[in-house]
């Protein structure tokens, strides 16, 4: 799989060097989701870049501006919708596979620093969730693209969002270098803006919930740039925030997600000891890496798997791209980036309208 950074300029290299020194350390139809973007062009400071959860080497790539739209026509897709969080245009761009047009329905109401995203099933259709790290809040959108609800209680730096089979909402709270406020995973009842439970293992980048209600959180030590995954058995409240850290060595982690077989798909933005970015597959009982997905990654930031378990969507910020992969084989099917679609500027997350939410059909 070929990878080439689209934005690593001399200016970015300077920012990256500064960062490393400082750190040493579904919405159903695309045509119906038609709200105009309200993202406003702005410059982002170093603090905002660090808050995004992107590996320090690539933090200088986060930017915020608008681009024109252009049609693209990759092969092998029919009648799907993909939602791409785009920090570059402050919105969730909608691409409908059978038309392959960017901005077929752009959802932009209330977004600020779009990051991780998620689709959950609801009685009135699929709902899109967007974590906005400069909000800071998580927006939930109706199938028609209108804003359904905003979660903000207890948030200072939301970079990830997921739901469980009961439609409870979980936030990955990163909180890079926020004095006195640790990173956390926060749980909310559906459409309720109050924290139901909260556990603070570190700077949380990813959250995943299995069919038993066990909550897994991926978090980083921003001083050592080492990541870990902790499991809270039977949930945050039931565990009393007493969890088990998986006995696996990771680098700087991004998102985590379950597939239909109960395997964890883990985005490691740097690899252990900076050996190179990798997407790990960790099968039960989650004691060792049992495989990998794809290859040639620069900065795999977020990954999701569709409901059928046959497609994975990997957002590689280092390449400025979303890769669509055959799952679990890892074969590249299509790449969405600025070379194919000028409407996608700085993708930070991608999810299929038929997203996998682990329920009793799972492992």
Tab-separated table of C-alpha atoms in Angstrom:
chain	number	residue	atom	x	y	z
A	1	UNK	CA	0.000	0.000	0.000
A	2	UNK	CA	1.559	3.248	-1.083
A	3	UNK	CA	1.621	6.186	1.280
A	4	UNK	CA	2.806	9.714	0.729
A	5	UNK	CA	2.313	12.653	3.047
A	6	UNK	CA	0.421	15.479	1.362
A	7	UNK	CA	1.221	18.209	3.842
A	8	UNK	CA	4.722	17.627	5.276
A	9	UNK	CA	6.244	20.949	4.292
A	10	UNK	CA	9.260	22.689	5.758
A	11	UNK	CA	6.922	24.670	8.010
A	12	UNK	CA	5.320	21.476	9.246
A	13	UNK	CA	8.740	19.994	9.937
A	14	UNK	CA	9.558	22.981	12.140
A	15	UNK	CA	6.276	22.601	14.039
A	16	UNK	CA	6.831	18.869	14.382
A	17	UNK	CA	10.295	19.391	15.798
A	18	UNK	CA	8.905	21.880	18.297
A	19	UNK	CA	6.195	19.431	19.279
A	20	UNK	CA	8.606	16.580	19.835
A	21	UNK	CA	10.793	18.845	21.912
A	22	UNK	CA	7.818	20.031	23.962
A	23	UNK	CA	6.472	16.509	24.373
A	24	UNK	CA	9.652	14.771	24.913
A	25	UNK	CA	6.877	14.239	25.458
A	26	UNK	CA	-26.022	6.615	9.313
A	27	UNK	CA	-27.530	9.138	8.390
A	28	UNK	CA	-29.363	7.237	5.714
A	29	UNK	CA	-29.239	9.129	2.418
A	30	UNK	CA	-26.486	11.450	1.299
A	31	UNK	CA	-28.914	13.683	-0.576
A	32	UNK	CA	-31.098	14.190	2.491
A	33	UNK	CA	-28.229	15.159	4.790
A	34	UNK	CA	-27.943	18.539	3.170
A	35	UNK	CA	-27.194	21.153	5.803
A	36	UNK	CA	-24.659	23.706	4.576
A	37	UNK	CA	-21.342	23.740	6.376
A	38	UNK	CA	-20.957	26.399	9.047
A	39	UNK	CA	-17.245	25.806	9.490
A	40	UNK	CA	-15.373	29.116	9.613
A	41	UNK	CA	-11.879	29.472	8.255
A	42	UNK	CA	-9.420	30.012	11.088
A	43	UNK	CA	-5.853	29.301	12.058
A	44	UNK	CA	-5.061	26.767	14.742
A	45	UNK	CA	-2.406	27.273	17.371
A	46	UNK	CA	-0.004	24.737	18.766
A	47	UNK	CA	-2.281	24.033	21.732
A	48	UNK	CA	-5.199	23.103	19.462
A	49	UNK	CA	-3.000	20.775	17.423
A	50	UNK	CA	-1.861	18.996	20.559
A	51	UNK	CA	-5.435	18.687	21.793
A	52	UNK	CA	-6.463	16.757	18.680
A	53	UNK	CA	-4.743	13.555	19.848
A	54	UNK	CA	-2.690	13.310	16.658
A	55	UNK	CA	0.796	11.888	17.106
A	56	UNK	CA	3.106	14.863	17.788
A	57	UNK	CA	5.057	14.334	14.560
A	58	UNK	CA	1.925	15.103	12.534
A	59	UNK	CA	0.166	17.677	14.740
A	60	UNK	CA	1.273	20.528	12.514
A	61	UNK	CA	-0.902	19.137	9.728
A	62	UNK	CA	-4.178	19.987	11.437
A	63	UNK	CA	-5.632	22.996	9.642
A	64	UNK	CA	-8.972	24.671	9.016
A	65	UNK	CA	-10.073	26.084	5.670
A	66	UNK	CA	-12.443	25.371	2.821
A	67	UNK	CA	-11.895	23.650	-0.525
A	68	UNK	CA	-13.964	23.214	-3.673
A	69	UNK	CA	-15.790	20.006	-4.491
A	70	UNK	CA	-15.091	17.665	-7.372
A	71	UNK	CA	-16.578	14.369	-8.433
A	72	UNK	CA	-14.571	11.145	-8.118
A	73	UNK	CA	-15.413	7.676	-9.405
A	74	UNK	CA	-13.545	4.782	-7.771
A	75	UNK	CA	-14.751	1.303	-8.644
A	76	UNK	CA	-16.247	-1.557	-6.631
A	77	UNK	CA	-18.847	0.403	-4.658
A	78	UNK	CA	-22.603	0.605	-4.847
A	79	UNK	CA	-25.131	2.528	-2.818
A	80	UNK	CA	-23.201	3.303	0.351
A	81	UNK	CA	-22.705	6.511	2.299
A	82	UNK	CA	-19.505	7.347	4.131
A	83	UNK	CA	-19.174	10.211	6.617
A	84	UNK	CA	-15.749	11.826	6.824
A	85	UNK	CA	-14.850	14.065	9.760
A	86	UNK	CA	-12.809	16.840	8.207
A	87	UNK	CA	-10.985	19.171	10.565
A	88	UNK	CA	-9.907	21.055	7.452
A	89	UNK	CA	-13.389	22.269	6.590
A	90	UNK	CA	-15.047	22.039	9.979
A	91	UNK	CA	-17.733	19.591	8.859
A	92	UNK	CA	-18.609	15.976	8.175
A	93	UNK	CA	-18.440	15.560	4.417
A	94	UNK	CA	-20.811	12.986	2.964
A	95	UNK	CA	-19.749	10.805	0.063
A	96	UNK	CA	-22.328	8.562	-1.556
A	97	UNK	CA	-20.552	5.570	-3.092
A	98	UNK	CA	-22.821	5.095	-6.087
A	99	UNK	CA	-22.317	8.740	-7.097
A	100	UNK	CA	-18.925	9.415	-5.501
A	101	UNK	CA	-19.510	13.100	-5.076
A	102	UNK	CA	-18.087	15.081	-2.214
A	103	UNK	CA	-20.497	17.355	-0.329
A	104	UNK	CA	-23.525	15.462	-1.633
A	105	UNK	CA	-24.817	16.370	1.798
A	106	UNK	CA	-22.379	18.206	4.068
A	107	UNK	CA	-23.268	18.228	7.748
A	108	UNK	CA	-21.697	21.231	9.391
A	109	UNK	CA	-24.116	22.606	11.948
A	110	UNK	CA	-22.257	23.394	15.150
A	111	UNK	CA	-18.981	21.644	14.342
A	112	UNK	CA	-15.659	22.886	15.659
A	113	UNK	CA	-12.557	20.717	15.370
A	114	UNK	CA	-14.229	17.590	13.951
A	115	UNK	CA	-12.373	14.483	15.111
A	116	UNK	CA	-13.588	10.921	15.753
A	117	UNK	CA	-17.033	9.977	14.450
A	118	UNK	CA	-19.538	7.146	14.815
A	119	UNK	CA	-22.921	5.973	13.505
A	120	UNK	CA	-25.513	4.287	15.724
A	121	UNK	CA	-28.890	2.782	14.937
A	122	UNK	CA	-31.966	4.506	16.365
A	123	UNK	CA	-35.743	4.089	16.087
A	124	UNK	CA	-35.927	6.987	13.642
A	125	UNK	CA	-32.912	5.938	11.565
A	126	UNK	CA	-29.149	6.062	11.839
A	127	UNK	CA	-27.641	8.846	13.928
A	128	UNK	CA	-24.229	10.348	13.294
A	129	UNK	CA	-22.015	11.337	16.258
A	130	UNK	CA	-19.121	13.790	15.885
A	131	UNK	CA	-16.512	14.584	18.538
A	132	UNK	CA	-15.440	18.233	18.327
A	133	UNK	CA	-12.234	18.781	20.249
A	134	UNK	CA	-12.238	22.578	19.971
A	135	UNK	CA	-15.944	22.718	20.863
A	136	UNK	CA	-15.620	21.066	23.224
A	137	UNK	CA	-18.664	18.835	22.705
A	138	UNK	CA	-20.088	15.832	20.879
A	139	UNK	CA	-22.908	16.467	18.415
A	140	UNK	CA	-25.561	13.888	17.544
A	141	UNK	CA	-27.278	14.357	14.165
A	142	UNK	CA	-30.631	13.105	12.905
A	143	UNK	CA	-30.932	11.121	9.658
A	144	UNK	CA	-31.830	14.329	7.803
A	145	UNK	CA	-28.620	16.014	8.976
A	146	UNK	CA	-30.250	18.255	11.556
A	147	UNK	CA	-28.708	18.579	14.999
A	148	UNK	CA	-30.459	16.217	17.429
A	149	UNK	CA	-28.488	16.730	20.635
A	150	UNK	CA	-25.234	18.065	22.047
A	151	UNK	CA	-23.233	16.405	24.826
A	152	UNK	CA	-20.819	18.721	26.615
A	153	UNK	CA	-20.931	18.067	30.373
A	154	UNK	CA	-17.492	17.325	31.802
A	155	UNK	CA	-15.726	17.797	28.457
A	156	UNK	CA	-12.608	19.816	27.759
A	157	UNK	CA	-11.048	17.852	24.878
A	158	UNK	CA	-13.287	15.217	23.222
A	159	UNK	CA	-11.437	13.338	20.455
A	160	UNK	CA	-13.430	10.096	20.198
A	161	UNK	CA	-17.023	8.890	20.487
A	162	UNK	CA	-18.718	5.493	20.472
A	163	UNK	CA	-21.973	3.899	21.659
A	164	UNK	CA	-22.955	0.566	23.175
A	165	UNK	CA	-25.909	-1.719	22.397
A	166	UNK	CA	-28.071	0.285	24.822
A	167	UNK	CA	-27.248	3.510	22.940
A	168	UNK	CA	-25.250	4.940	25.817
A	169	UNK	CA	-22.629	7.382	24.543
A	170	UNK	CA	-18.926	7.221	25.462
A	171	UNK	CA	-16.474	10.077	25.042
A	172	UNK	CA	-12.713	9.766	24.739
A	173	UNK	CA	-11.378	12.773	26.683
A	174	UNK	CA	-7.758	13.401	25.662
A	175	UNK	CA	-6.800	16.503	27.681
A	176	UNK	CA	-3.236	16.948	26.512
A	177	UNK	CA	-1.263	18.779	29.192
A	178	UNK	CA	-4.352	20.312	30.831
A	179	UNK	CA	-3.233	21.199	34.347
A	180	UNK	CA	-5.115	19.294	37.032
A	181	UNK	CA	-7.518	17.607	34.596
A	182	UNK	CA	-6.639	14.041	33.579
A	183	UNK	CA	-7.774	12.387	30.391
A	184	UNK	CA	-10.837	10.180	30.834
A	185	UNK	CA	-13.577	8.108	29.308
A	186	UNK	CA	-16.998	9.589	30.105
A	187	UNK	CA	-20.352	7.817	29.744
A	188	UNK	CA	-23.691	9.505	28.993
A	189	UNK	CA	-27.235	8.132	28.826
A	190	UNK	CA	-28.865	8.678	25.416
A	191	UNK	CA	-29.613	12.376	24.835
A	192	UNK	CA	-28.738	13.287	28.407
A	193	UNK	CA	-26.140	15.964	29.029
A	194	UNK	CA	-24.767	14.730	32.335
A	195	UNK	CA	-21.882	12.392	33.034
A	196	UNK	CA	-23.257	9.030	34.139
A	197	UNK	CA	-19.817	7.543	34.871
A	198	UNK	CA	-16.211	8.583	34.372
A	199	UNK	CA	-12.847	6.801	34.628
A	200	UNK	CA	-9.497	8.537	34.154
A	201	UNK	CA	-6.679	6.183	33.099
A	202	UNK	CA	-4.708	8.798	31.155
A	203	UNK	CA	-4.984	10.760	27.917
A	204	UNK	CA	-7.774	8.754	26.286
A	205	UNK	CA	-7.707	8.410	22.486
A	206	UNK	CA	-10.014	5.464	21.826
A	207	UNK	CA	-13.051	3.776	23.400
A	208	UNK	CA	-14.759	0.506	22.462
A	209	UNK	CA	-17.532	-1.488	24.169
A	210	UNK	CA	-18.173	-5.204	23.688
A	211	UNK	CA	-21.519	-7.045	23.866
A	212	UNK	CA	-21.062	-7.764	27.575
A	213	UNK	CA	-20.703	-4.068	28.367
A	214	UNK	CA	-16.979	-4.316	29.036
A	215	UNK	CA	-15.419	-0.945	28.232
A	216	UNK	CA	-11.949	-0.745	26.659
A	217	UNK	CA	-10.065	2.562	26.631
A	218	UNK	CA	-6.874	3.335	24.705
A	219	UNK	CA	-4.810	6.050	26.332
A	220	UNK	CA	-1.368	7.621	26.033
A	221	UNK	CA	1.301	8.915	28.348
A	222	UNK	CA	2.087	12.168	26.551
A	223	UNK	CA	5.484	12.446	28.227
A	224	UNK	CA	6.798	9.023	27.191
A	225	UNK	CA	4.619	8.700	24.035
A	226	UNK	CA	3.687	5.174	25.128
A	227	UNK	CA	0.113	3.893	24.849
A	228	UNK	CA	-1.873	1.317	26.786
A	229	UNK	CA	-5.342	-0.249	26.668
A	230	UNK	CA	-7.343	-0.826	29.831
A	231	UNK	CA	-10.467	-2.980	30.195
A	232	UNK	CA	-13.195	-2.023	32.677
A	233	UNK	CA	-15.196	-5.239	33.253
A	234	UNK	CA	-18.989	-4.859	32.932
A	235	UNK	CA	-18.683	-1.114	32.440
A	236	UNK	CA	-17.389	1.988	34.128
A	237	UNK	CA	-19.767	2.094	37.093
A	238	UNK	CA	-19.800	-1.653	37.720
A	239	UNK	CA	-16.000	-1.813	37.715
A	240	UNK	CA	-15.599	1.159	40.034
A	241	UNK	CA	-12.975	2.300	37.508
A	242	UNK	CA	-10.805	-0.654	38.526
A	243	UNK	CA	-9.566	-2.121	35.264
A	244	UNK	CA	-7.008	-4.465	33.777
A	245	UNK	CA	-4.299	-3.066	31.508
A	246	UNK	CA	-3.645	-5.334	28.533
A	247	UNK	CA	-0.118	-6.842	28.666
A	248	UNK	CA	0.840	-5.468	25.260
A	249	UNK	CA	3.459	-2.866	24.348
A	250	UNK	CA	2.076	-0.120	22.106
A	251	UNK	CA	3.341	3.160	20.757
A	252	UNK	CA	1.260	6.360	20.561
A	253	UNK	CA	-2.288	5.061	20.215
A	254	UNK	CA	-5.197	6.372	18.186
A	255	UNK	CA	-8.652	4.824	18.066
A	256	UNK	CA	-9.750	1.271	18.885
A	257	UNK	CA	-12.805	-0.591	17.601
A	258	UNK	CA	-14.273	-4.104	17.709
A	259	UNK	CA	-14.978	-6.237	14.649
A	260	UNK	CA	-17.767	-8.821	14.418
A	261	UNK	CA	-15.499	-11.573	15.763
A	262	UNK	CA	-14.690	-9.615	18.920
A	263	UNK	CA	-11.170	-8.702	17.803
A	264	UNK	CA	-9.839	-5.283	18.719
A	265	UNK	CA	-8.605	-3.180	15.807
A	266	UNK	CA	-5.959	-0.858	17.270
A	267	UNK	CA	-4.509	2.220	15.545
A	268	UNK	CA	-0.904	2.651	16.695
A	269	UNK	CA	0.279	5.974	15.299
A	270	UNK	CA	4.001	5.360	15.844
A	271	UNK	CA	4.443	1.676	16.680
A	272	UNK	CA	6.296	0.466	19.779
A	273	UNK	CA	9.604	2.304	20.223
A	274	UNK	CA	8.755	4.384	17.129
A	275	UNK	CA	9.336	1.341	14.911
A	276	UNK	CA	6.683	2.511	12.462
A	277	UNK	CA	2.930	3.049	12.460
A	278	UNK	CA	0.810	-0.094	12.423
A	279	UNK	CA	-2.788	-1.221	12.825
A	280	UNK	CA	-2.831	-4.163	15.202
A	281	UNK	CA	-5.437	-6.895	15.486
A	282	UNK	CA	-5.793	-8.176	19.036
A	283	UNK	CA	-7.962	-11.282	19.426
A	284	UNK	CA	-9.514	-12.465	22.707
A	285	UNK	CA	-8.304	-12.854	25.416
A	286	UNK	CA	-6.464	-9.666	24.418
A	287	UNK	CA	-3.079	-10.709	25.713
A	288	UNK	CA	-1.052	-10.352	22.508
A	289	UNK	CA	-1.114	-8.830	19.034
A	290	UNK	CA	-2.439	-11.573	16.755
A	291	UNK	CA	-2.278	-9.831	13.374
A	292	UNK	CA	-2.125	-6.550	11.502
A	293	UNK	CA	-4.315	-4.692	9.017
A	294	UNK	CA	-2.834	-3.197	5.856
A	295	UNK	CA	0.658	-1.746	5.667
A	296	UNK	CA	2.622	1.380	4.827
A	297	UNK	CA	0.764	3.604	7.282
A	298	UNK	CA	2.099	7.035	8.195
A	299	UNK	CA	-0.302	8.020	10.984
A	300	UNK	CA	-3.377	5.757	11.264
A	301	UNK	CA	-5.537	7.969	13.475
A	302	UNK	CA	-9.026	6.418	13.429
A	303	UNK	CA	-10.496	3.178	12.089
A	304	UNK	CA	-14.021	1.798	11.874
A	305	UNK	CA	-15.539	-1.430	10.538
A	306	UNK	CA	-18.875	-1.732	8.731
A	307	UNK	CA	-21.794	-3.815	10.010
A	308	UNK	CA	-21.153	-6.650	7.570
A	309	UNK	CA	-17.559	-6.894	8.748
A	310	UNK	CA	-16.220	-6.719	5.190
A	311	UNK	CA	-14.967	-3.111	4.971
A	312	UNK	CA	-12.636	-1.091	7.175
A	313	UNK	CA	-12.215	2.667	6.927
A	314	UNK	CA	-8.830	3.932	8.062
A	315	UNK	CA	-8.099	7.639	8.396
A	316	UNK	CA	-4.357	8.139	7.890
A	317	UNK	CA	-3.687	11.732	8.839
A	318	UNK	CA	-0.041	11.444	7.809
A	319	UNK	CA	-1.150	10.718	4.268
A	320	UNK	CA	-4.121	13.117	4.410
A	321	UNK	CA	-6.323	10.239	3.303
A	322	UNK	CA	-9.106	7.807	4.093
A	323	UNK	CA	-8.313	4.286	2.894
A	324	UNK	CA	-11.154	1.855	2.262
A	325	UNK	CA	-9.932	-1.709	2.859
A	326	UNK	CA	-11.334	-5.154	2.299
A	327	UNK	CA	-11.692	-6.605	5.796
A	328	UNK	CA	-10.027	-8.591	7.265
A	329	UNK	CA	-7.692	-9.155	4.293
A	330	UNK	CA	-6.535	-5.533	4.349
A	331	UNK	CA	-6.513	-5.164	0.552
A	332	UNK	CA	-6.779	-1.521	-0.510
A	333	UNK	CA	-10.003	-0.819	-2.411
A	334	UNK	CA	-9.986	2.957	-2.683
A	335	UNK	CA	-8.242	6.038	-1.320
A	336	UNK	CA	-10.048	9.316	-0.664
A	337	UNK	CA	-7.714	12.312	-0.423
A	338	UNK	CA	-7.004	15.694	-1.976
A	339	UNK	CA	-5.603	14.079	-5.105
A	340	UNK	CA	-8.981	12.490	-5.833
A	341	UNK	CA	-11.382	14.831	-4.060
A	342	UNK	CA	-10.582	18.465	-3.393
A	343	UNK	CA	-13.503	18.659	-0.948
A	344	UNK	CA	-11.666	16.416	1.518
A	345	UNK	CA	-8.962	18.540	3.088
A	346	UNK	CA	-7.843	17.170	6.456
A	347	UNK	CA	-9.745	13.949	7.201
A	348	UNK	CA	-9.679	12.902	10.847
A	349	UNK	CA	-12.291	10.125	10.924
A	350	UNK	CA	-14.511	8.071	8.612
A	351	UNK	CA	-17.488	5.804	9.178
A	352	UNK	CA	-19.918	3.866	6.984
A	353	UNK	CA	-23.659	4.510	7.316
A	354	UNK	CA	-23.924	0.781	8.157
A	355	UNK	CA	-21.504	1.012	11.058
A	356	UNK	CA	-20.846	-1.958	13.361
A	357	UNK	CA	-22.280	-1.400	16.837
A	358	UNK	CA	-21.483	-4.497	18.885
A	359	UNK	CA	-24.636	-6.176	20.155
A	360	UNK	CA	-25.877	-9.672	20.825
A	361	UNK	CA	-25.013	-10.736	17.279
A	362	UNK	CA	-21.381	-10.224	18.164
A	363	UNK	CA	-18.927	-12.508	19.947
